[in-house]
């Protein structure tokens, strides 16, 4: 297993530094991480300068990471980029088939150099490659038109959005220049995940994100998710929810196949009037009444039904799909 | 000195307040000697950029600084201040700056900084300041050649930074662009080419102990349909200094408000207090600028 980081926005050392700080040792790093450096010289300007000055190509600035970091100088050529990513991925050692993941930081920078179609094509190619297990990328949604963001969201099986806690629409034009609300936004944010299941169902998860120094903490905001679930019910003029009393009554209802009788004779309704009603009817002749009583006595239970209820607390509209674990 | 600074307003006002509150001549004389001592100390600190709110908010490690301004509150004075500090670079040996000037000729900066106590001509002669006169940039080339002109400009800047680093100067070098909006105009509106150029300048900051300071006019982009240069720059920046007018309008004592957002990507850039957003008022003077919290001015 390995990770290929396609780095556009930050120097490769930054990623290595982050991984080291999070406990990965340098041996594991050199074994499992490869960085395609599209940050240092994306358009080849520096190489041109060196060739003009007839200098030797010094390669990566940091010599200790030569194996881990590979410089890429033609970001406008999407096909070449795709090949380089796959080549780096194939270079991971391992027995049998080694799968690797690809991380792109960031798609927004890639979009400055190539069209949406070519980058979507790149992602689709990577996705269908048999050695790539997962791809994740970062996109700054406010740098692009909504339709481009949506195009990339459609490609993905999971979309995680980091949204500001405090939105400045409150201030609007009145307090222009006052950015003090940002102080809160730099350490806390809302984290919203949209998962697309294979059967087409979409699951939403809400959490709160908290940044302290180098650590990022996720606090699950269960209260928020309940509100969302309730709001997913259609707004109609009758109540689709159950009140507490209704819920307890429902729990007390004895289902037809769940018992074998309370000691009273079992009356299976066959379309005729029930016996007590027949007694009260003055028009009924004795003969007909006798008939009904006899029919009742001879109705012996010939078969038995044993009914075991699946689960008690399964709400009818819950998100859990029992067919989820089917691997079709 | 720091306690004194926070407790009372700027030097000049402090001096004035001593006079008005003193009850006896002897006491006022004694107070005046103390105050003079502290004034001198503060003046020295200011020269090395360690004294005021702006330097406190900025902290030394900021690599990419984006200064935003608008017509009602121009922030060229911030650039002048930062340039002065880059050339002063106290602590013995080091420093140096490259100024890519599209907005004004050299004589303008020379005049302004001379009043602030910094001799640009001298620095230029001694090669501590490298001045790029880009008022005529790109000079006749059009179309796809814009990218080439920008590549050549970058090449010149990189050479300057390398030679400065190769010399005895091991201090922080500053590349300053005044301003990016004009650069976009010079590039015939091609924001992508300008962003490529800026990206390469940003790589200089991580590879060669260099800072990048750019000025951009925020009000040009506020009504744009597409996403402009401004949004991209805000993402690239480690530090955003935004100048805006007061919501109450014009005033003689306060020229506007300054917001400093310290995004601090790397740990050494985080200010000691952990505060990321600073907001204070400023007043532009002939020899610099005053920064103070709202309401602490007489």
Coordinates of C-alpha atoms in Angstrom, one line a residue:
Chain A
X1 CA 0.0 0.0 0.0
X2 CA 1.2 3.5 -0.7
X3 CA 0.2 7.1 -1.2
X4 CA 1.0 9.3 -4.2
X5 CA 0.6 13.0 -3.4
X6 CA 0.2 15.3 -6.3
X7 CA 1.4 18.6 -4.8
X8 CA 0.4 21.8 -6.5
X9 CA -0.2 24.3 -3.7
X10 CA 2.5 23.6 -1.1
X11 CA 6.2 22.6 -1.1
X12 CA 6.6 18.8 -0.8
X13 CA 8.5 19.2 2.5
X14 CA 5.3 20.6 4.0
X15 CA 3.5 17.3 3.5
X16 CA 6.4 15.2 4.7
X17 CA 6.6 17.4 7.7
X18 CA 2.9 17.0 8.5
X19 CA 3.2 13.2 8.2
X20 CA 6.3 13.1 10.4
X21 CA 4.5 15.2 13.0
X22 CA 1.6 12.8 13.0
X23 CA 3.8 9.9 14.0
X24 CA 4.9 8.4 10.7
X25 CA 8.6 7.6 10.9
X26 CA 10.9 8.4 8.0
X27 CA 11.4 4.8 7.0
X28 CA 7.7 4.3 6.6
X29 CA 7.6 7.6 4.7
X30 CA 10.2 6.6 2.1
X31 CA 8.5 3.2 1.7
X32 CA 4.9 4.3 1.4
X33 CA 4.8 7.9 0.2
X34 CA 5.7 9.4 -3.2
X35 CA 5.2 13.0 -4.0
X36 CA 4.8 14.4 -7.5
X37 CA 6.1 17.9 -7.1
X38 CA 4.1 20.2 -9.3
X39 CA 4.8 23.2 -6.9
X40 CA 8.4 24.0 -7.5
X41 CA 8.5 24.4 -11.2
X42 CA 5.1 23.7 -12.8
X43 CA 5.8 25.4 -16.1
X44 CA 9.5 24.6 -16.4
X45 CA 10.6 28.3 -16.0
X46 CA 13.3 27.4 -13.6
X47 CA 14.7 24.7 -15.9
X48 CA 14.7 27.2 -18.7
X49 CA 16.6 29.7 -16.6
X50 CA 19.2 27.0 -15.7
X51 CA 19.7 26.0 -19.3
X52 CA 20.1 29.6 -20.3
X53 CA 22.7 30.1 -17.7
X54 CA 24.2 26.7 -18.7
X55 CA 23.9 25.4 -15.2
X56 CA 23.8 21.8 -14.3
X57 CA 20.3 20.5 -13.5
X58 CA 20.4 20.3 -9.8
X59 CA 17.1 18.3 -9.6
X60 CA 15.2 18.6 -6.4
X61 CA 16.4 21.2 -3.9
X62 CA 16.4 18.7 -1.1
X63 CA 18.8 15.9 -1.8
X64 CA 17.7 13.6 1.1
X65 CA 14.3 13.1 -0.4
X66 CA 15.3 12.3 -3.9
X67 CA 13.4 9.0 -4.0
X68 CA 10.3 10.4 -2.4
X69 CA 9.9 13.6 -4.4
X70 CA 9.8 13.7 -8.2
X71 CA 9.6 17.1 -9.9
X72 CA 7.0 17.5 -12.7
X73 CA 7.5 20.4 -15.0
X74 CA 4.6 20.3 -17.5
X75 CA 1.3 20.7 -15.7
X76 CA -0.5 21.8 -18.8
X77 CA 0.0 18.3 -20.2
X78 CA -2.7 16.3 -18.5
X79 CA -1.8 13.0 -20.1
X80 CA 1.8 13.2 -19.1
X81 CA 0.6 14.0 -15.5
X82 CA -1.6 11.0 -15.5
X83 CA 1.2 8.7 -16.7
X84 CA 3.6 10.2 -14.1
X85 CA 1.1 9.5 -11.3
X86 CA 0.6 5.9 -12.4
X87 CA 4.4 5.4 -12.8
X88 CA 5.0 6.6 -9.3
X89 CA 2.3 4.4 -8.0
X90 CA 3.7 1.3 -9.7
X91 CA 7.0 2.0 -8.0
X92 CA 5.8 0.9 -4.6
X93 CA 7.4 -2.3 -3.4
X94 CA 5.2 -5.1 -2.2
X95 CA 4.3 -8.7 -2.9
X96 CA 1.5 -9.4 -5.3
X97 CA -0.7 -6.6 -6.3
X98 CA 0.1 -3.3 -4.6
X99 CA -2.7 -0.9 -4.4
X100 CA -2.1 2.8 -3.9
X101 CA -4.1 5.9 -3.2
X102 CA -3.8 9.2 -4.9
X103 CA -4.2 12.6 -3.1
X104 CA -4.4 15.8 -5.2
X105 CA -3.7 19.2 -3.6
X106 CA -5.5 20.9 -5.2
X107 CA -7.8 20.5 -8.1
X108 CA -8.3 24.3 -8.1
X109 CA -4.7 24.8 -9.0
X110 CA -4.9 22.1 -11.7
X111 CA -7.9 23.9 -13.2
X112 CA -5.8 27.0 -13.8
X113 CA -3.7 25.0 -16.2
X114 CA -6.1 22.7 -17.9
X115 CA -9.7 22.4 -18.8
X116 CA -12.4 20.9 -16.7
X117 CA -13.0 18.2 -19.2
X118 CA -9.4 17.1 -19.3
X119 CA -9.1 17.0 -15.6
X120 CA -12.4 15.1 -15.3
X121 CA -10.9 12.7 -17.8
X122 CA -7.7 12.3 -15.7
X123 CA -9.7 11.5 -12.6
X124 CA -11.9 9.0 -14.5
X125 CA -8.8 7.3 -15.9
X126 CA -7.2 7.1 -12.4
X127 CA -10.5 5.8 -11.0
X128 CA -10.7 3.0 -13.5
X129 CA -7.1 1.9 -13.0
X130 CA -7.0 -1.4 -11.3
X131 CA -4.2 -0.6 -8.9
X132 CA -5.7 2.6 -7.5
X133 CA -7.8 2.0 -4.5
X134 CA -8.9 5.5 -3.7
X135 CA -8.5 9.1 -4.9
X136 CA -9.1 12.2 -2.8
X137 CA -8.7 15.7 -3.8
X138 CA -9.2 19.2 -2.5
X139 CA -11.2 21.9 -4.2
X140 CA -11.8 25.5 -3.2
X141 CA -15.4 25.9 -4.2
X142 CA -15.3 29.7 -4.1
X143 CA -12.6 29.8 -6.8
X144 CA -14.8 28.2 -9.5
X145 CA -18.2 28.5 -11.0
X146 CA -20.8 26.2 -9.3
X147 CA -21.2 24.0 -12.3
X148 CA -17.5 23.0 -12.2
X149 CA -17.7 22.2 -8.5
X150 CA -20.8 20.1 -9.2
X151 CA -19.1 18.3 -12.1
X152 CA -16.4 17.1 -9.7
X153 CA -18.9 16.2 -7.0
X154 CA -20.7 14.0 -9.5
X155 CA -17.5 12.1 -10.1
X156 CA -17.0 11.4 -6.5
X157 CA -18.6 8.9 -4.2
X158 CA -18.1 11.0 -1.1
X159 CA -18.1 14.8 -0.8
X160 CA -16.9 16.4 2.4
X161 CA -17.6 20.1 2.8
X162 CA -15.9 22.4 5.3
X163 CA -18.2 25.3 5.9
X164 CA -17.6 28.4 8.0
X165 CA -19.3 28.6 11.4
X166 CA -19.9 32.3 11.2
X167 CA -21.0 33.6 7.8
X168 CA -20.4 37.2 7.2
X169 CA -23.7 37.9 5.5
X170 CA -24.8 39.2 8.9
X171 CA -22.5 42.1 8.4
X172 CA -22.9 42.6 4.7
X173 CA -22.1 46.1 3.6
X174 CA -22.4 47.8 7.0
X175 CA -19.1 46.9 8.6
X176 CA -16.9 46.8 5.7
X177 CA -13.4 45.8 6.5
X178 CA -14.2 44.4 9.9
X179 CA -12.9 40.9 9.7
X180 CA -13.0 40.1 13.4
X181 CA -15.6 37.4 12.9
X182 CA -12.9 35.4 11.1
X183 CA -11.2 34.7 14.4
X184 CA -13.8 32.1 15.2
X185 CA -13.8 30.7 11.7
X186 CA -10.1 29.9 11.8
X187 CA -10.4 27.4 14.6
X188 CA -13.9 26.0 14.1
X189 CA -15.9 24.9 11.2
X190 CA -18.9 22.8 10.1
X191 CA -18.1 19.5 8.5
X192 CA -20.7 18.0 6.3
X193 CA -20.2 14.7 4.5
X194 CA -22.4 13.4 1.7
X195 CA -22.0 9.7 0.9
X196 CA -23.3 8.1 -2.2
X197 CA -24.2 4.4 -1.6
X198 CA -23.9 1.8 -4.3
X199 CA -27.7 1.4 -4.4
X200 CA -28.0 5.1 -5.0
X201 CA -29.1 6.2 -1.5
X202 CA -27.4 9.3 -0.2
X203 CA -26.3 9.5 3.4
X204 CA -25.6 12.7 5.2
X205 CA -23.2 13.1 8.2
X206 CA -22.7 16.3 10.2
X207 CA -19.8 17.0 12.5
X208 CA -18.1 20.0 14.0
X209 CA -14.4 20.6 13.2
X210 CA -12.0 22.1 15.7
X211 CA -8.4 23.1 14.9
X212 CA -5.9 23.3 17.8
X213 CA -2.3 23.8 16.7
X214 CA -1.6 20.8 14.5
X215 CA -4.5 18.7 15.6
X216 CA -7.8 18.6 14.0
X217 CA -10.7 17.2 16.1
X218 CA -14.0 16.1 14.9
X219 CA -17.0 16.4 17.2
X220 CA -20.0 14.6 16.0
X221 CA -23.0 16.9 16.2
X222 CA -25.7 14.3 16.7
X223 CA -28.3 17.0 17.6
X224 CA -27.7 18.5 14.2
X225 CA -28.2 15.3 12.4
X226 CA -31.6 14.6 14.1
X227 CA -32.8 18.0 13.0
X228 CA -31.8 17.3 9.4
X229 CA -33.6 13.9 9.4
X230 CA -36.7 15.4 10.6
X231 CA -36.6 18.1 8.0
X232 CA -36.3 15.4 5.3
X233 CA -40.0 14.5 5.9
X234 CA -42.2 16.2 3.4
X235 CA -44.1 19.2 4.7
X236 CA -47.8 18.3 4.6
X237 CA -50.8 19.4 6.5
X238 CA -51.1 16.3 8.6
X239 CA -48.8 14.9 11.1
X240 CA -46.5 12.1 9.9
X241 CA -44.7 11.8 13.2
X242 CA -45.8 9.7 16.2
X243 CA -46.3 11.2 19.6
X244 CA -45.1 9.5 22.7
X245 CA -48.5 8.0 23.6
X246 CA -48.9 6.8 20.0
X247 CA -45.5 5.2 20.2
X248 CA -46.2 3.4 23.4
X249 CA -49.6 2.2 22.1
X250 CA -47.9 0.9 19.0
X251 CA -45.4 -1.0 21.1
X252 CA -48.3 -2.5 23.0
X253 CA -50.2 -3.8 20.0
X254 CA -50.1 -7.5 19.7
X255 CA -49.7 -8.5 16.1
X256 CA -52.0 -11.2 14.7
X257 CA -49.4 -13.9 14.3
X258 CA -47.6 -13.2 17.5
X259 CA -49.8 -15.2 19.8
X260 CA -51.7 -18.4 19.9
X261 CA -54.7 -17.0 21.7
X262 CA -55.5 -15.5 25.1
X263 CA -57.8 -18.4 26.0
X264 CA -60.8 -17.2 24.1
X265 CA -61.9 -19.1 21.1
X266 CA -60.2 -17.9 18.0
X267 CA -62.5 -16.2 15.7
X268 CA -61.2 -15.9 12.2
X269 CA -63.4 -13.6 10.3
X270 CA -64.8 -15.2 7.2
X271 CA -67.2 -12.5 6.1
X272 CA -70.2 -13.4 8.3
X273 CA -71.3 -11.3 11.2
X274 CA -69.6 -11.9 14.5
X275 CA -71.5 -14.1 17.0
X276 CA -72.3 -11.6 19.6
X277 CA -73.9 -9.4 17.0
X278 CA -75.9 -12.4 15.7
X279 CA -77.3 -13.0 19.2
X280 CA -78.5 -9.5 19.4
X281 CA -80.3 -9.6 16.1
X282 CA -83.9 -10.3 16.7
X283 CA -84.6 -11.3 13.2
X284 CA -82.3 -14.2 13.1
X285 CA -84.0 -17.6 13.4
X286 CA -82.8 -20.1 15.9
X287 CA -81.7 -22.4 13.2
X288 CA -79.4 -19.9 11.6
X289 CA -78.0 -19.1 15.0
X290 CA -77.4 -22.8 15.7
X291 CA -75.6 -23.0 12.4
X292 CA -73.3 -20.2 13.2
X293 CA -72.4 -21.6 16.6
X294 CA -71.7 -25.0 15.2
X295 CA -69.5 -23.5 12.5
X296 CA -67.6 -21.8 15.3
X297 CA -67.0 -24.9 17.4
X298 CA -65.7 -26.9 14.5
X299 CA -63.2 -24.2 13.6
X300 CA -60.3 -26.0 15.1
X301 CA -56.9 -24.5 14.5
X302 CA -55.3 -27.0 12.0
X303 CA -52.1 -25.1 11.3
X304 CA -49.9 -23.0 13.4
X305 CA -48.0 -19.9 12.6
X306 CA -44.9 -18.9 14.5
X307 CA -44.0 -15.4 14.0
X308 CA -40.7 -13.9 15.2
X309 CA -40.5 -10.2 14.9
X310 CA -37.3 -8.9 13.3
X311 CA -36.3 -6.0 15.5
X312 CA -38.2 -3.8 17.8
X313 CA -36.6 -0.5 17.4
X314 CA -36.4 -0.3 13.7
X315 CA -38.2 2.8 12.7
X316 CA -40.1 2.6 9.4
X317 CA -38.2 5.4 7.6
X318 CA -34.7 4.9 9.1
X319 CA -31.7 5.3 6.9
X320 CA -30.4 1.9 7.4
X321 CA -30.9 -0.2 4.4
X322 CA -30.9 -3.9 5.2
X323 CA -29.7 -4.7 1.8
X324 CA -26.6 -2.7 2.3
X325 CA -24.4 -5.6 3.1
X326 CA -25.2 -7.4 -0.1
X327 CA -22.2 -7.2 -2.3
X328 CA -23.9 -7.3 -5.7
Chain B
X1 CA 7.9 49.8 28.0
X2 CA 5.3 47.5 26.6
X3 CA 3.0 48.1 29.6
X4 CA 3.4 51.8 29.2
X5 CA 2.6 51.5 25.5
X6 CA -0.6 49.6 26.1
X7 CA -1.7 51.8 29.0
X8 CA -1.3 55.1 27.2
X9 CA -1.7 56.2 23.6
X10 CA 1.0 57.1 21.1
X11 CA 4.1 59.1 22.1
X12 CA 3.0 62.5 21.0
X13 CA -0.3 62.2 22.9
X14 CA 1.4 60.9 26.0
X15 CA 3.6 64.0 26.0
X16 CA 0.6 66.2 25.7
X17 CA -1.2 64.4 28.5
X18 CA 1.8 64.8 30.9
X19 CA 1.6 68.6 30.4
X20 CA -2.0 68.9 31.0
X21 CA -2.1 66.7 34.1
X22 CA 1.1 67.9 35.8
X23 CA 0.3 70.1 38.9
X24 CA 3.8 71.2 39.9
X25 CA 6.7 72.4 37.7
X26 CA 9.2 70.0 39.5
X27 CA 6.9 67.0 39.1
X28 CA 6.4 67.9 35.4
X29 CA 10.1 68.2 34.9
X30 CA 10.8 64.7 36.4
X31 CA 7.9 63.2 34.4
X32 CA 9.3 64.8 31.3
X33 CA 12.7 63.2 31.7
X34 CA 11.1 59.8 32.1
X35 CA 8.8 60.4 29.2
X36 CA 11.7 61.6 27.0
X37 CA 13.6 58.4 27.8
X38 CA 10.7 56.2 26.9
X39 CA 10.0 58.2 23.8
X40 CA 13.6 57.7 22.6
X41 CA 13.4 54.0 23.3
X42 CA 10.2 53.7 21.5
X43 CA 11.5 55.6 18.5
X44 CA 14.4 53.2 18.3
X45 CA 12.1 50.2 18.6
X46 CA 9.9 51.7 15.9
X47 CA 12.8 52.0 13.6
X48 CA 13.5 48.3 13.9
X49 CA 9.8 47.6 13.5
X50 CA 9.3 46.1 16.9
X51 CA 7.1 48.7 18.5
X52 CA 3.7 48.9 17.0
X53 CA 0.5 47.0 16.6
X54 CA 1.2 46.2 13.0
X55 CA 4.4 44.4 13.7
X56 CA 2.8 42.6 16.6
X57 CA 0.1 41.3 14.4
X58 CA 2.4 40.4 11.6
X59 CA 5.1 38.5 13.5
X60 CA 8.4 37.7 11.9
X61 CA 7.7 34.5 10.0
X62 CA 5.1 35.6 7.6
X63 CA 6.1 34.6 4.1
X64 CA 3.4 35.7 1.7
X65 CA 1.7 39.0 2.7
X66 CA -1.2 40.3 0.7
X67 CA -2.2 43.9 1.3
X68 CA -5.8 44.8 0.2
X69 CA -7.0 48.4 -0.1
X70 CA -9.6 50.5 -1.8
X71 CA -10.0 54.0 -3.1
X72 CA -11.4 55.3 0.2
X73 CA -8.6 53.8 2.3
X74 CA -5.4 53.4 0.2
X75 CA -2.7 51.1 1.8
X76 CA 0.4 52.2 -0.1
X77 CA 1.6 53.5 3.3
X78 CA 1.8 49.8 4.5
X79 CA 4.1 49.0 1.6
X80 CA 6.3 52.0 2.4
X81 CA 6.5 50.9 6.1
X82 CA 7.3 47.3 5.2
X83 CA 9.9 48.5 2.7
X84 CA 11.5 50.6 5.3
X85 CA 11.6 47.7 7.7
X86 CA 12.9 45.3 5.1
X87 CA 15.8 47.7 4.4
X88 CA 16.5 48.5 8.0
X89 CA 16.4 44.8 9.0
X90 CA 17.9 45.4 12.4
X91 CA 20.1 42.9 14.1
X92 CA 23.2 43.5 12.0
X93 CA 23.8 42.4 8.4
X94 CA 21.1 41.1 6.2
X95 CA 18.0 42.1 4.6
X96 CA 17.5 43.5 1.2
X97 CA 14.5 44.2 -1.0
X98 CA 13.4 44.0 -4.6
X99 CA 10.6 46.5 -5.5
X100 CA 8.6 45.8 -8.7
X101 CA 7.0 49.1 -9.2
X102 CA 4.2 49.5 -11.7
X103 CA 2.3 52.3 -9.9
X104 CA 5.0 55.0 -9.4
X105 CA 8.4 56.0 -10.5
X106 CA 11.5 55.7 -8.3
X107 CA 11.5 59.4 -7.4
X108 CA 8.1 59.0 -5.7
X109 CA 9.2 56.2 -3.4
X110 CA 12.5 58.0 -2.8
X111 CA 10.6 61.1 -1.7
X112 CA 8.1 59.3 0.5
X113 CA 10.7 57.1 2.3
X114 CA 13.1 60.0 2.8
X115 CA 10.5 61.7 4.9
X116 CA 10.2 58.4 6.8
X117 CA 13.9 58.4 7.5
X118 CA 15.0 55.9 4.9
X119 CA 17.4 56.8 2.0
X120 CA 16.4 54.7 -1.0
X121 CA 19.0 56.2 -3.4
X122 CA 21.7 55.1 -1.0
X123 CA 20.3 51.6 -0.7
X124 CA 19.9 51.4 -4.4
X125 CA 23.5 52.3 -4.9
X126 CA 24.7 49.8 -2.4
X127 CA 22.6 47.1 -4.0
X128 CA 20.5 46.5 -1.0
X129 CA 17.5 47.7 -2.9
X130 CA 16.8 46.4 -6.4
X131 CA 14.3 48.6 -8.1
X132 CA 12.4 47.3 -11.1
X133 CA 10.8 50.1 -13.1
X134 CA 7.8 48.4 -14.6
X135 CA 5.7 51.4 -15.6
X136 CA 6.2 50.4 -19.2
X137 CA 5.9 46.7 -18.7
X138 CA 5.7 44.5 -20.8
X139 CA 6.8 47.0 -23.4
X140 CA 5.3 46.3 -26.7
X141 CA 4.8 42.5 -26.6
X142 CA 1.4 41.1 -26.9
X143 CA -0.6 37.9 -26.9
X144 CA 1.1 34.7 -25.9
X145 CA 4.3 36.6 -25.3
X146 CA 2.9 37.9 -22.0
X147 CA 3.8 34.6 -20.4
X148 CA 7.3 34.9 -21.7
X149 CA 7.7 38.5 -20.4
X150 CA 6.5 37.4 -17.0
X151 CA 8.9 34.4 -17.1
X152 CA 11.8 36.8 -17.9
X153 CA 10.7 39.1 -15.1
X154 CA 10.7 36.2 -12.8
X155 CA 14.1 35.1 -14.0
X156 CA 15.5 38.6 -13.2
X157 CA 13.9 38.5 -9.7
X158 CA 15.3 35.0 -9.0
X159 CA 18.8 36.2 -10.1
X160 CA 18.6 39.1 -7.7
X161 CA 17.5 37.0 -4.8
X162 CA 20.2 34.4 -5.5
X163 CA 23.0 37.0 -5.7
X164 CA 21.8 38.6 -2.4
X165 CA 21.8 35.2 -0.7
X166 CA 25.2 34.4 -2.1
X167 CA 26.7 37.5 -0.5
X168 CA 27.3 38.0 3.2
X169 CA 23.7 39.0 3.7
X170 CA 22.0 36.0 5.3
X171 CA 18.9 38.0 6.4
X172 CA 15.4 38.0 5.1
X173 CA 15.0 39.3 1.5
X174 CA 11.7 41.0 0.6
X175 CA 10.1 41.0 -2.8
X176 CA 7.5 43.7 -3.1
X177 CA 5.0 44.2 -5.9
X178 CA 3.2 47.5 -6.3
X179 CA 0.7 46.5 -7.4
X180 CA -0.8 43.3 -8.7
X181 CA -3.9 44.9 -10.2
X182 CA -1.7 46.9 -12.5
X183 CA 0.3 43.8 -13.3
X184 CA -3.0 42.2 -14.4
X185 CA -3.7 45.2 -16.6
X186 CA -0.2 44.9 -18.1
X187 CA -0.8 41.3 -18.8
X188 CA -3.9 42.3 -20.8
X189 CA -6.3 40.9 -18.2
X190 CA -4.8 37.5 -18.1
X191 CA -5.2 36.5 -14.5
X192 CA -3.8 33.1 -15.1
X193 CA -0.4 34.4 -16.3
X194 CA -0.2 36.7 -13.4
X195 CA -1.0 33.9 -11.0
X196 CA 1.7 31.7 -12.6
X197 CA 4.2 34.5 -12.0
X198 CA 3.0 35.0 -8.4
X199 CA 3.2 31.2 -7.9
X200 CA 6.9 31.2 -8.9
X201 CA 7.5 34.2 -6.6
X202 CA 5.9 32.2 -3.8
X203 CA 8.2 29.2 -4.5
X204 CA 11.1 31.7 -3.8
X205 CA 9.7 32.3 -0.3
X206 CA 9.9 28.6 0.6
X207 CA 13.2 27.9 -1.1
X208 CA 15.3 31.0 -0.4
X209 CA 14.3 32.7 2.9
X210 CA 12.4 35.4 1.1
X211 CA 9.2 37.3 1.8
X212 CA 6.6 38.3 -0.8
X213 CA 4.5 41.4 -0.2
X214 CA 1.9 42.3 -2.8
X215 CA -0.6 45.1 -3.0
X216 CA -4.0 44.6 -4.6
X217 CA -7.0 46.9 -4.9
X218 CA -9.9 45.0 -3.5
X219 CA -12.7 47.3 -4.9
X220 CA -11.8 46.5 -8.5
X221 CA -12.9 42.9 -8.0
X222 CA -16.0 43.4 -5.9
X223 CA -18.5 43.5 -8.7
X224 CA -16.9 41.0 -11.0
X225 CA -18.9 38.2 -12.5
X226 CA -16.2 35.5 -12.4
X227 CA -13.8 34.8 -9.7
X228 CA -10.9 37.2 -9.9
X229 CA -7.3 37.5 -8.8
X230 CA -8.4 38.5 -5.3
X231 CA -9.9 35.2 -4.3
X232 CA -6.8 33.3 -5.5
X233 CA -4.5 35.7 -3.6
X234 CA -6.4 35.3 -0.4
X235 CA -5.8 31.5 -0.6
X236 CA -2.1 31.9 -1.3
X237 CA -1.5 34.4 1.4
X238 CA -0.1 33.6 4.9
X239 CA -1.0 37.1 6.1
X240 CA -3.8 39.4 4.8
X241 CA -3.7 43.1 5.7
X242 CA -6.9 44.8 4.7
X243 CA -7.4 48.6 4.8
X244 CA -10.9 49.9 4.8
X245 CA -12.6 53.2 5.5
X246 CA -14.4 53.8 8.8
X247 CA -18.1 52.9 8.6
X248 CA -18.8 56.3 10.1
X249 CA -17.1 58.2 7.3
X250 CA -14.2 60.6 7.0
X251 CA -12.3 61.8 10.1
X252 CA -9.2 63.9 10.7
X253 CA -7.7 61.8 13.4
X254 CA -8.4 58.4 12.1
X255 CA -7.9 57.6 8.4
X256 CA -9.3 54.1 8.4
X257 CA -9.2 50.6 9.9
X258 CA -6.8 47.9 9.3
X259 CA -7.6 44.2 9.7
X260 CA -4.7 41.8 9.9
X261 CA -5.5 38.1 9.4
X262 CA -2.6 35.8 10.3
X263 CA -3.4 32.5 8.7
X264 CA 0.0 31.2 9.7
X265 CA 0.3 27.9 7.8
X266 CA 3.6 26.9 9.4
X267 CA 4.0 26.8 13.2
X268 CA 6.7 29.5 13.3
X269 CA 4.4 31.9 11.8
X270 CA 1.8 31.6 14.5
X271 CA 1.8 34.6 16.8
X272 CA 2.7 33.8 20.4
X273 CA -0.7 34.7 21.8
X274 CA -2.5 32.5 19.3
X275 CA -4.6 35.3 18.1
X276 CA -5.2 35.2 14.4
X277 CA -7.3 38.3 13.6
X278 CA -6.3 41.8 14.6
X279 CA -8.4 44.9 14.0
X280 CA -7.3 48.4 14.7
X281 CA -7.3 52.0 13.4
X282 CA -4.6 53.8 11.6
X283 CA -3.6 57.4 10.9
X284 CA -1.1 58.2 8.1
X285 CA 1.5 60.7 8.9
X286 CA 4.3 62.3 6.9
X287 CA 6.9 60.2 8.6
X288 CA 5.0 56.9 8.9
X289 CA 1.7 55.8 10.4
X290 CA 0.2 55.4 13.8
X291 CA -1.7 52.3 14.8
X292 CA -4.0 52.3 17.7
X293 CA -7.1 50.5 19.1
X294 CA -10.4 52.2 18.5
X295 CA -11.1 54.8 21.1
X296 CA -7.6 55.0 22.6
X297 CA -6.9 58.3 20.8
X298 CA -7.7 61.7 22.2

